[in-house]
Short mmCIF file of C-alpha atoms and ligand atoms in Angstrom, two decimals:
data_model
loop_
_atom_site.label_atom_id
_atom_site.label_comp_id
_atom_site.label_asym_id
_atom_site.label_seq_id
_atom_site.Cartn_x
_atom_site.Cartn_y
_atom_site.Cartn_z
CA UNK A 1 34.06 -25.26 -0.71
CA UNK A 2 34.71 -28.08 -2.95
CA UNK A 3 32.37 -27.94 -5.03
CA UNK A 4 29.65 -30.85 -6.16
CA UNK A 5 30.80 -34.47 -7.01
CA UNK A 6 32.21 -34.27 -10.75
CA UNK A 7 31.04 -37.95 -12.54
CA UNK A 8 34.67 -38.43 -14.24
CA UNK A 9 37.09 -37.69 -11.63
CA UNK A 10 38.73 -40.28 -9.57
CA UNK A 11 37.50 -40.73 -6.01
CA UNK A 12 40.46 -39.67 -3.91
CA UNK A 13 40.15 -36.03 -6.04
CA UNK A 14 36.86 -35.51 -5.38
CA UNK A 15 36.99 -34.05 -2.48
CA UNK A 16 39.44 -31.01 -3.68
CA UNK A 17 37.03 -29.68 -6.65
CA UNK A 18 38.63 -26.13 -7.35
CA UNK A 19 40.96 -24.60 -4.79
CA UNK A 20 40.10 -22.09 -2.20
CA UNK A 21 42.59 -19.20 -4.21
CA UNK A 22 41.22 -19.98 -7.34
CA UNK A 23 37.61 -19.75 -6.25
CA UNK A 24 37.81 -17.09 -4.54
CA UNK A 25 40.06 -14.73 -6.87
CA UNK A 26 37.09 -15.53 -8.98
CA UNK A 27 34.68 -14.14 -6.58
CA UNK A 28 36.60 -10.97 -6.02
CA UNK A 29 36.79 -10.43 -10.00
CA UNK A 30 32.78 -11.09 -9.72
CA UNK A 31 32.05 -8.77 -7.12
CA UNK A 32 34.67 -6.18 -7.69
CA UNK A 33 35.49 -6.56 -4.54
CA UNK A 34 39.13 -5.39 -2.87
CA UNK A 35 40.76 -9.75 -2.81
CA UNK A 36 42.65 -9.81 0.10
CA UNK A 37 42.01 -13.88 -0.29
CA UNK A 38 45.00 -15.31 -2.58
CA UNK A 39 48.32 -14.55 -1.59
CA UNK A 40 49.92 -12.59 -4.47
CA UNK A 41 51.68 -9.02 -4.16
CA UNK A 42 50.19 -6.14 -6.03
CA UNK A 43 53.65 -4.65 -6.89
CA UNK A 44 56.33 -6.23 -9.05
CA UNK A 45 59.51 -7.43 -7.94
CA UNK A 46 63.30 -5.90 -8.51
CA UNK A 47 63.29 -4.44 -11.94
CA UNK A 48 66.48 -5.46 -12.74
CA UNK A 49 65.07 -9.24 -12.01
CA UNK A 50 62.06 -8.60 -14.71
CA UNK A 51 64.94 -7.04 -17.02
CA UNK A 52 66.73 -10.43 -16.48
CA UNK A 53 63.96 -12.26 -18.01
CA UNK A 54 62.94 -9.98 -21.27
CA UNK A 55 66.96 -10.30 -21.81
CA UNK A 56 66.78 -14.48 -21.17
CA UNK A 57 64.55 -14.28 -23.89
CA UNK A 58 65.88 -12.18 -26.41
CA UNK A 59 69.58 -13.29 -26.30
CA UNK A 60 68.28 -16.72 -27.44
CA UNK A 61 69.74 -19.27 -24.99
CA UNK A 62 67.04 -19.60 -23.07
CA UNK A 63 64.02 -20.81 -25.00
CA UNK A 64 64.39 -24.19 -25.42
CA UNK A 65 63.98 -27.08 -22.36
CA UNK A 66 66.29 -26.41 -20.47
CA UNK A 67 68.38 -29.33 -18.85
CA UNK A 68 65.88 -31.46 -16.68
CA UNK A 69 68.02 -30.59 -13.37
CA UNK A 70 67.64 -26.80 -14.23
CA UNK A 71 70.05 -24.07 -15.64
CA UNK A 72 73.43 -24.25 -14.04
CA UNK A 73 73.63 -20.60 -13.32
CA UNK A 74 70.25 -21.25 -11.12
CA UNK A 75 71.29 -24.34 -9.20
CA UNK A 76 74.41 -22.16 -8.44
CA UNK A 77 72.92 -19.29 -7.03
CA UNK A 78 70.20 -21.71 -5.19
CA UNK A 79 73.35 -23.46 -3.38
CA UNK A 80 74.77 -20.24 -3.20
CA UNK A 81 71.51 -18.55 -1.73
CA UNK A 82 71.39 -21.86 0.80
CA UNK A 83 74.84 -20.97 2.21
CA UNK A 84 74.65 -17.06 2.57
CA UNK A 85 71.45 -16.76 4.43
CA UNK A 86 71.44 -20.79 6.06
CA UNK A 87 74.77 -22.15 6.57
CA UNK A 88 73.43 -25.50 4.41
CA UNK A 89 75.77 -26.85 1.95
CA UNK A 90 74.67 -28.21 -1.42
CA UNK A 91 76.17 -29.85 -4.61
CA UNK A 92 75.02 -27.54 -7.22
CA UNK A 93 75.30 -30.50 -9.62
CA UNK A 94 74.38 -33.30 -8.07
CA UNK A 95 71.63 -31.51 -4.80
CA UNK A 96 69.52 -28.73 -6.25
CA UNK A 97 66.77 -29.67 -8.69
CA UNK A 98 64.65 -26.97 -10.19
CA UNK A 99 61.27 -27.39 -10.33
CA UNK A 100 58.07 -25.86 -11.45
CA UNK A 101 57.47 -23.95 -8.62
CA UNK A 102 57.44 -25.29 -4.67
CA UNK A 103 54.17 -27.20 -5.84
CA UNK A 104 56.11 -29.21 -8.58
CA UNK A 105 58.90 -30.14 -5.68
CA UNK A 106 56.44 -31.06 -3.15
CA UNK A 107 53.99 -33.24 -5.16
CA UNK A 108 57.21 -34.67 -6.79
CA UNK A 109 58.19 -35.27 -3.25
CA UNK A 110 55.38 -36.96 -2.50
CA UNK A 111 54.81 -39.13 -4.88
CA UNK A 112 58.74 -40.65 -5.29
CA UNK A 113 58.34 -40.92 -1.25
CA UNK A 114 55.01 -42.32 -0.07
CA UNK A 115 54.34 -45.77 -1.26
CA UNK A 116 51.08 -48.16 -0.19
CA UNK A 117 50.21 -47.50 3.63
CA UNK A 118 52.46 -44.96 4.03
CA UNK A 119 51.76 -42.06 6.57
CA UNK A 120 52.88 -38.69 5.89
CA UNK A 121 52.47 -36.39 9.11
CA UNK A 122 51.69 -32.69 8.49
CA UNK A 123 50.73 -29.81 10.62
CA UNK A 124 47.14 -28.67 10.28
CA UNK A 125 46.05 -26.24 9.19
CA UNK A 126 47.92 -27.02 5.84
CA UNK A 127 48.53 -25.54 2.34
CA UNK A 128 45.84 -26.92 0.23
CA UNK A 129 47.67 -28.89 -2.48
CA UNK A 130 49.50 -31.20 0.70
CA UNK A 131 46.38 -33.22 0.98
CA UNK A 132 45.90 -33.25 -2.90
CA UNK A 133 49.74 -34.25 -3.71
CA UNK A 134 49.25 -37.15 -0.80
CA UNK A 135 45.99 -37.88 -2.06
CA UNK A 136 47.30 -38.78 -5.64
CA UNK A 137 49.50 -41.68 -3.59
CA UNK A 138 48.53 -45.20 -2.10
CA UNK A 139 49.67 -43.91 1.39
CA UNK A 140 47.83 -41.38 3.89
CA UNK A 141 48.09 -38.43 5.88
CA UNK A 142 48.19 -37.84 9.94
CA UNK A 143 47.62 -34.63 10.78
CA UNK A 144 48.64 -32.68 14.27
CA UNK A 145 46.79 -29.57 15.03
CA UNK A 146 48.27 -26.33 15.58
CA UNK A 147 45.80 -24.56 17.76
CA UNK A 148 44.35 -20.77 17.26
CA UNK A 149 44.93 -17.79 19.02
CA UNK A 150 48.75 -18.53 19.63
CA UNK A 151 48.99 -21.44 17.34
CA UNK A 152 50.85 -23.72 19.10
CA UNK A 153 50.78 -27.67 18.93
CA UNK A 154 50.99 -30.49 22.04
CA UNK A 155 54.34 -32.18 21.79
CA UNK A 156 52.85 -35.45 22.99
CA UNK A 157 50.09 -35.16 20.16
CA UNK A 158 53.07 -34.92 17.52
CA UNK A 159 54.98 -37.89 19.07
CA UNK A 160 51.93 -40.07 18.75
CA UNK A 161 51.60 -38.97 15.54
CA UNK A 162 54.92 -40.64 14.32
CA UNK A 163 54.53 -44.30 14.20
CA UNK A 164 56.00 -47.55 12.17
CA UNK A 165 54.29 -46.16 9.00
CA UNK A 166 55.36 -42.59 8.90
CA UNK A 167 57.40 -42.25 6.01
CA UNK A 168 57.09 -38.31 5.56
CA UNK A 169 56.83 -35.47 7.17
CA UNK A 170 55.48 -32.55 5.46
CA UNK A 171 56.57 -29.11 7.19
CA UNK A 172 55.98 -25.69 6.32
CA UNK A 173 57.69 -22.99 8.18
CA UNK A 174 57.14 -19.74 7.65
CA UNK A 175 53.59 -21.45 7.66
CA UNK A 176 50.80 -20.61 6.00
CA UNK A 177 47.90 -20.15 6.47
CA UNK A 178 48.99 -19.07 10.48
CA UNK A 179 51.65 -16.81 9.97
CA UNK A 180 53.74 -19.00 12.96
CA UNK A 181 57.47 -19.33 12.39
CA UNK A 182 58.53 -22.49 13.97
CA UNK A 183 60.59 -21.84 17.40
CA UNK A 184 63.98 -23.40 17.99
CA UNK A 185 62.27 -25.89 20.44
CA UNK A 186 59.71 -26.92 18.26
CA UNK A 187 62.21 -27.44 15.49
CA UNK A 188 64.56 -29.41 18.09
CA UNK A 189 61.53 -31.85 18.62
CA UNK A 190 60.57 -32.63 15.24
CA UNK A 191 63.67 -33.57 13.89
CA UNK A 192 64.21 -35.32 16.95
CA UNK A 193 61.30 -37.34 15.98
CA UNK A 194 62.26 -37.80 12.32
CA UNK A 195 65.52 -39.14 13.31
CA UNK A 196 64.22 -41.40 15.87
CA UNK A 197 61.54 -42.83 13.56
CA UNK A 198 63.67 -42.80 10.54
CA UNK A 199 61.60 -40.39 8.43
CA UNK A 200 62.30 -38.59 6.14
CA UNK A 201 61.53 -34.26 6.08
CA UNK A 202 60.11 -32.49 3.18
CA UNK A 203 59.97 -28.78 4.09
CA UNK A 204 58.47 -26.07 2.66
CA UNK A 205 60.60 -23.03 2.94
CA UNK A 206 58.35 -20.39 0.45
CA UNK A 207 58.19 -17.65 2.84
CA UNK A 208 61.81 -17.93 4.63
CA UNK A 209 62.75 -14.05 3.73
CA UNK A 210 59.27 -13.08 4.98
CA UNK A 211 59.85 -13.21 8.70
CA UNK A 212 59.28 -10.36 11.35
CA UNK A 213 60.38 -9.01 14.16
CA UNK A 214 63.13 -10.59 16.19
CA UNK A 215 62.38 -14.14 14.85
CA UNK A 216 63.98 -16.14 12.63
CA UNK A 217 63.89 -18.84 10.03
CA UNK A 218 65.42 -21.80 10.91
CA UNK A 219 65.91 -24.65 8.34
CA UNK A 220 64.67 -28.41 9.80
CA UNK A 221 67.73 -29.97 7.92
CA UNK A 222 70.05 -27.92 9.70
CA UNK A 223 69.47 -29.94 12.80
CA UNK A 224 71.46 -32.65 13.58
CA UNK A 225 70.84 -36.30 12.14
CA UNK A 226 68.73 -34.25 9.20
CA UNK A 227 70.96 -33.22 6.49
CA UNK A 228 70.62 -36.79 5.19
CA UNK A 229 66.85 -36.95 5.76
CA UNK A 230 65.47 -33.58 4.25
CA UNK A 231 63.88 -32.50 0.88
CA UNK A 232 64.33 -28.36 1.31
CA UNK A 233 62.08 -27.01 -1.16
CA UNK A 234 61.44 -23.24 -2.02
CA UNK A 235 60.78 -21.06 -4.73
CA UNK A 236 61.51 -17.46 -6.21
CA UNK A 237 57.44 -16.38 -6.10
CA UNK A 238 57.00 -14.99 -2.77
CA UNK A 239 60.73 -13.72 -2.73
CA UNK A 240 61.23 -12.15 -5.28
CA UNK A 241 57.70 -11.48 -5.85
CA UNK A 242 56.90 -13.23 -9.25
CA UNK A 243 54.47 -15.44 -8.09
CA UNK A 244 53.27 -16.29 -11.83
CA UNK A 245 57.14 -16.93 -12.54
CA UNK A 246 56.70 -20.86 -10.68
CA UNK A 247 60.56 -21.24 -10.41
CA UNK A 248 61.02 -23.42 -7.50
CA UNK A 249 63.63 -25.88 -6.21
CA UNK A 250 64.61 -29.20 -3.85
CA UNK A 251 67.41 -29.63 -2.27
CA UNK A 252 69.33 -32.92 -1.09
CA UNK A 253 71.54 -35.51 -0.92
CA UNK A 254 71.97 -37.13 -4.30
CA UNK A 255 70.26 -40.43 -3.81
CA UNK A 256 67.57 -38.71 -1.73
CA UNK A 257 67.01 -35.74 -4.59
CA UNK A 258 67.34 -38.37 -7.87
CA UNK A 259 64.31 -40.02 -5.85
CA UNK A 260 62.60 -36.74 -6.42
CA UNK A 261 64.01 -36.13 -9.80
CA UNK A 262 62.55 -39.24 -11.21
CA UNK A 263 58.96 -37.95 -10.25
CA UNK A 264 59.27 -35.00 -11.33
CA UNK A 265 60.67 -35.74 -14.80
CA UNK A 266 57.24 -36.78 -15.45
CA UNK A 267 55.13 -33.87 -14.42
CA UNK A 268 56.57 -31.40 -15.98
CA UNK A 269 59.69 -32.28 -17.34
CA UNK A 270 61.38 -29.09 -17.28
CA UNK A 271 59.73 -25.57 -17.48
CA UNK A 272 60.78 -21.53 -17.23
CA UNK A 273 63.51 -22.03 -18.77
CA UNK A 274 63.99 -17.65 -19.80
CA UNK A 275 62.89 -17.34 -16.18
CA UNK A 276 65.34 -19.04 -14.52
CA UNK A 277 68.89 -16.71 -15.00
CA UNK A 278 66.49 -14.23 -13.87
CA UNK A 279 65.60 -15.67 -10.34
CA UNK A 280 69.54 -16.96 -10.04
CA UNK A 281 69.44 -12.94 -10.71
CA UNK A 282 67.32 -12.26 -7.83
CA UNK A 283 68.70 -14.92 -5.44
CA UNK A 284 72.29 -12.99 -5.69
CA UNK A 285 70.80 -9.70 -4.82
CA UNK A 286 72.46 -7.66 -1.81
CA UNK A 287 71.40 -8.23 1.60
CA UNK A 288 69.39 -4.24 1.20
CA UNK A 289 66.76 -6.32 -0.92
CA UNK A 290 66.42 -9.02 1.23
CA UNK A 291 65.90 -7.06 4.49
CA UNK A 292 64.15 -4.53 2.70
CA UNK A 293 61.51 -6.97 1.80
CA UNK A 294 60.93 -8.20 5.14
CA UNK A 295 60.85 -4.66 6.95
CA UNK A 296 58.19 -3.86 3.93
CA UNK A 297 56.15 -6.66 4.57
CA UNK A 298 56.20 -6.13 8.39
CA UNK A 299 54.89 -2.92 8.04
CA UNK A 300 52.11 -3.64 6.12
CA UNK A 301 51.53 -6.12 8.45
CA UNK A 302 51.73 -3.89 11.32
CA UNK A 303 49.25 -1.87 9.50
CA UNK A 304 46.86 -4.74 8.58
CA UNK A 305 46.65 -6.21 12.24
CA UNK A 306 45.90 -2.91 13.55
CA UNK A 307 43.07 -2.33 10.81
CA UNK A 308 41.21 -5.46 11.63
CA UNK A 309 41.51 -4.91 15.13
CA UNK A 310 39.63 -1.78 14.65
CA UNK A 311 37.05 -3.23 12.06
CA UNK A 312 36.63 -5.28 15.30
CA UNK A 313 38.51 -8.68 14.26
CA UNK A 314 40.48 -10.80 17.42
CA UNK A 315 43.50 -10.63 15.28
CA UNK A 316 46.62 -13.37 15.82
CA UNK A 317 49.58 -11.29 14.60
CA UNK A 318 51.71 -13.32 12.25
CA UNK A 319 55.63 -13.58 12.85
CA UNK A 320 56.33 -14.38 9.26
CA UNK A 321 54.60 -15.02 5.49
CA UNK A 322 52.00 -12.81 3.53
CA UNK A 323 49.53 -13.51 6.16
CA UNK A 324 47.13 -12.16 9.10
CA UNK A 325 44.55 -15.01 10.81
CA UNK A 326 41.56 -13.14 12.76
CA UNK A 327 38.63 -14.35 14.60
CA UNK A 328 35.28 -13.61 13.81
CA UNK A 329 33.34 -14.03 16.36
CA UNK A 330 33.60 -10.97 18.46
CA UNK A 331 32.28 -9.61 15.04
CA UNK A 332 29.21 -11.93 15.74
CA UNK A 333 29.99 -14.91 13.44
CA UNK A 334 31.40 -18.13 14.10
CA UNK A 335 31.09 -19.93 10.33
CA UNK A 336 34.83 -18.80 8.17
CA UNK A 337 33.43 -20.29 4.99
CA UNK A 338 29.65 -18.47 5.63
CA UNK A 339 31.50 -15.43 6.33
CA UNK A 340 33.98 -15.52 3.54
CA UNK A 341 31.51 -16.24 0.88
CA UNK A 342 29.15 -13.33 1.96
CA UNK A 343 32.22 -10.64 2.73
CA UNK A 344 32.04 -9.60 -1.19
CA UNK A 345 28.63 -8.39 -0.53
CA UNK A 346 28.46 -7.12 2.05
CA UNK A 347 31.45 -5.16 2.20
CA UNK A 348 33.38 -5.62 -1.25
CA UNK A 349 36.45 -7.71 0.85
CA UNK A 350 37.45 -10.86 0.23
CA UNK A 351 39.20 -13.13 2.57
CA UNK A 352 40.14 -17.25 2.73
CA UNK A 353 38.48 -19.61 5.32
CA UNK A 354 40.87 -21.15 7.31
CA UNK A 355 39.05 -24.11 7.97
CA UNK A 356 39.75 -25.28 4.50
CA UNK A 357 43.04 -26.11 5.42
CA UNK A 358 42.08 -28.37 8.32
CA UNK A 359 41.09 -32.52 8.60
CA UNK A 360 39.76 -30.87 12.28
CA UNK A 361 37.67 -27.84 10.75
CA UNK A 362 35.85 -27.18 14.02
CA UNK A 363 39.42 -26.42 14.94
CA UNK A 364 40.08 -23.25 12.97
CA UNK A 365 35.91 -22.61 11.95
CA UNK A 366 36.14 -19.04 13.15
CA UNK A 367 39.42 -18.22 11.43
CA UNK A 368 39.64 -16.38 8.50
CA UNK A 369 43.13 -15.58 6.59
CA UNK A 370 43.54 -11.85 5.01
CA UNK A 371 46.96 -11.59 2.86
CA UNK A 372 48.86 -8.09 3.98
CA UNK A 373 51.09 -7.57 0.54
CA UNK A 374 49.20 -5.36 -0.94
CA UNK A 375 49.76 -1.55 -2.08
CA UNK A 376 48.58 0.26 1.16
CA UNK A 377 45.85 2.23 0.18
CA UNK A 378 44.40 -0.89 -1.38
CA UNK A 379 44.50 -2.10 2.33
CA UNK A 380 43.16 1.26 3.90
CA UNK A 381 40.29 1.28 1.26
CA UNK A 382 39.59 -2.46 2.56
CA UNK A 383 39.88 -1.39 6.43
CA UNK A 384 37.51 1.16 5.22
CA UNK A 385 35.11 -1.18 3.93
CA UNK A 386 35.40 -3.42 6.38
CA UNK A 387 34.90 -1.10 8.93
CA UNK A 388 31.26 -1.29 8.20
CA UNK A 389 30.75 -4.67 10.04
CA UNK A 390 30.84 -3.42 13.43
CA UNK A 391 27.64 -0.98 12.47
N1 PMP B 401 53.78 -23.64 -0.20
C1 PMP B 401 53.12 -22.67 0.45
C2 PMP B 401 53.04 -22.72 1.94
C3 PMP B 401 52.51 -21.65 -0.26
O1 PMP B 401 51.84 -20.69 0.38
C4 PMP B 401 52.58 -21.65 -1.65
C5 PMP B 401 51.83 -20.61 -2.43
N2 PMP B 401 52.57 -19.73 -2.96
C6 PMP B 401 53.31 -22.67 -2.29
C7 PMP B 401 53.87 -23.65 -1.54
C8 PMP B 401 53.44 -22.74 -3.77
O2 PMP B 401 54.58 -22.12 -4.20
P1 PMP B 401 54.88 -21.96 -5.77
O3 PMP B 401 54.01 -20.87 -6.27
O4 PMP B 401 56.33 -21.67 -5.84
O5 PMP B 401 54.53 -23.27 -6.41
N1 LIG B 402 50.00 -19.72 -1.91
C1 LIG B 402 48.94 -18.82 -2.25
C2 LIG B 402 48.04 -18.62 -1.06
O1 LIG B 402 48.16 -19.29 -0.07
C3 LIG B 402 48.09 -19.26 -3.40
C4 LIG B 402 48.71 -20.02 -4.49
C5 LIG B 402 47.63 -20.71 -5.28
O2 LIG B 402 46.63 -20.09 -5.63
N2 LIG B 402 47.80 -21.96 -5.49
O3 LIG B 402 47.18 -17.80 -1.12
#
């Protein structure tokens, strides 16, 4: 999906081209087609949040750079938001960074972190711009696989993973593109790991209000030994739905975060600066909102997995994120990307290939990623389309 070589660009880019989301929004605009491929809402978030913003802007405080740590009011309600909902304590001044978005914090991450020959472990399938931000270092990743239908990894494969070189590890929970929300057990081991191998964690926390059912997120640097080891990153997008917003944030000890700030300094500087009072807005909303979301999501979900199964899709149902992961082949395919690109035309769908996201792609060839937060008769006009497969 990457695209042909490109003459100027530096070898270790060449293999990412255009992303996956970016391609194939452009596809769906193309084709008309219903895009169930990038994961963006259809709805706007809390009103009073948008309101937040237009005021940011108007009252005039809010329009120059703001200081290169963030707002205060936003690194207070990010600590704030880190002790409600996950018993983690942060400095407001001195352990909360805001960043442009959870990309910003993670490439920033990256790149203060991972130095010549440096490993950085990371789950597979992963978020596309891990490889990239890693890619743009001297060092390299290792990558564990977590295995379709159930998703689930060999805990002797991740401890021979870790090694004198790991420096990083990279971990996503709620995970995308899978859906899986990391078990206590799993979590257990993997910081067991990092503090045995002295590594340090840089998590990526996007979807932790977007979890289902009776599971439940559970922050790596709560465990113990991992406090003083962990980069928590998030972001308002998915929570608050104002993906275009990119108002994300790190989180850690001083030494550990001014590591990060001094990368990311010189990305972006600073950015959103009317947009962040408005997501310190959001993060302070009542616990209604925040279950609310979920409970909305979840149905849509519900709705979603239930849809593809009839279309005729082996469908994994997700416990958390935007996400649904289905198998194709019972449909009579066994090629994601083949099947992807030629879903707009044949049906007027699009979806993401999940093999994208894997070093392994045999691994997760079959998969194919639909995003569930969408208005629901945009997802019961694509069931209906998709419907037309099975004939
Ligand atoms: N991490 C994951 C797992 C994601 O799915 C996304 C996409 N929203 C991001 C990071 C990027 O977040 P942001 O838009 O805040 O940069
Ligand atoms: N995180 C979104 C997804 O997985 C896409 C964000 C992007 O386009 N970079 O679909």
């Amino acid at each position: 999906m990457s695209g042909g070589a490109n003459q100027y660009l530096v070898d270790p880019l060449q293999r990412f081209g255009t992303t996956v989301f970016a391609q194939m929004s452009a596809l769906a605009i193309k084709t008309q087609s219903i895009n169930l491929g990038q994961g963006f809402p259809d709805t706007d978030g809390p009103s009073e949040v948008l309101e937040a913003a237009v005021s940011a802007i108007h009252s005039g405080k809010y329009n120059q750079y703001p200081p290169g740590i963030g707002h205060p009011e936003l690194r207070h309600a990010v600590a704030e938001h880190q002790k409600r909902f996950w018993g983690l304590d942060f400095d407001p001044d001195a352990e909360v960074l805001i960043t442009a978005g959870a990309t910003e914090a993670l490439t920033a991450a990256i790149l203060a972190l991972v130095g010549p020959d440096d490993e950085v472990v990371t789950f597979e399938p992963y978020y596309d711009s891990y490889a990239a931000a890693i890619a743009m270092t001297p060092g390299r990743r290792k990558v564990v696989t977590l295995r379709a239908p159930d998703y689930s990894f060999d805990p002797a494969e991740l401890a021979a993973a870790f090694g004198e070189r790991t420096k990083v590890l990279l971990f996503n929970s709620p995970h995308n593109p899978t859906g899986k929300v990391f078990a206590q057990a799993e979590i257990e081991l993997i910081a067991k790991l990092c503090v045995e191998h002295d590594v340090i964690a840089v998590t990526d926390e996007v979807y932790e209000h977007l979890v289902f059912d009776d599971n439940v997120h559970l922050p790596l640097a709560l465990q113990p030994g991992m406090a003083e080891r962990t980069v928590t990153i998030s972001s308002g997008g998915k929570t608050l739905s104002v993906t275009g917003w990119k108002i994300g944030w790190a989180c850690a000890k001083p030494e550990l975060l001014k590591a990060v700030q001094t990368a990311k300094q010189y990305l972006t500087f600073v950015s959103g600066g009317p947009f962040q009072p408005a997501v310190a807005l959001g993060l302070g909303l009542g616990d209604d909102f925040f279950a609310g979301l979920a409970a909305d999501l979840q149905a849509k979900r519900d709705k979603l997995c239930e849809e593809l199964t009839a279309a005729g899709f082996e469908v994994n149902v997700p416990q958390g994120t935007y996400f649904v992961t289905a198998d194709i082949r019972p449909l009579g395919f066994d090629d994601g990307i083949e099947f992807c690109l030629g879903l707009p035309q044949r049906c007027g769908v699009v979806a993401v290939p999940c093999q994208v996201f894997y070093d392994n792609p045999e691994a997760g060839a079959h998969m194919v990623r639909f995003a569930a937060c969408k208005q629901d008769d945009v997802l019961d006009e694509a069931m209906r389309r998709l419907a037309a497969l099975k004939s």
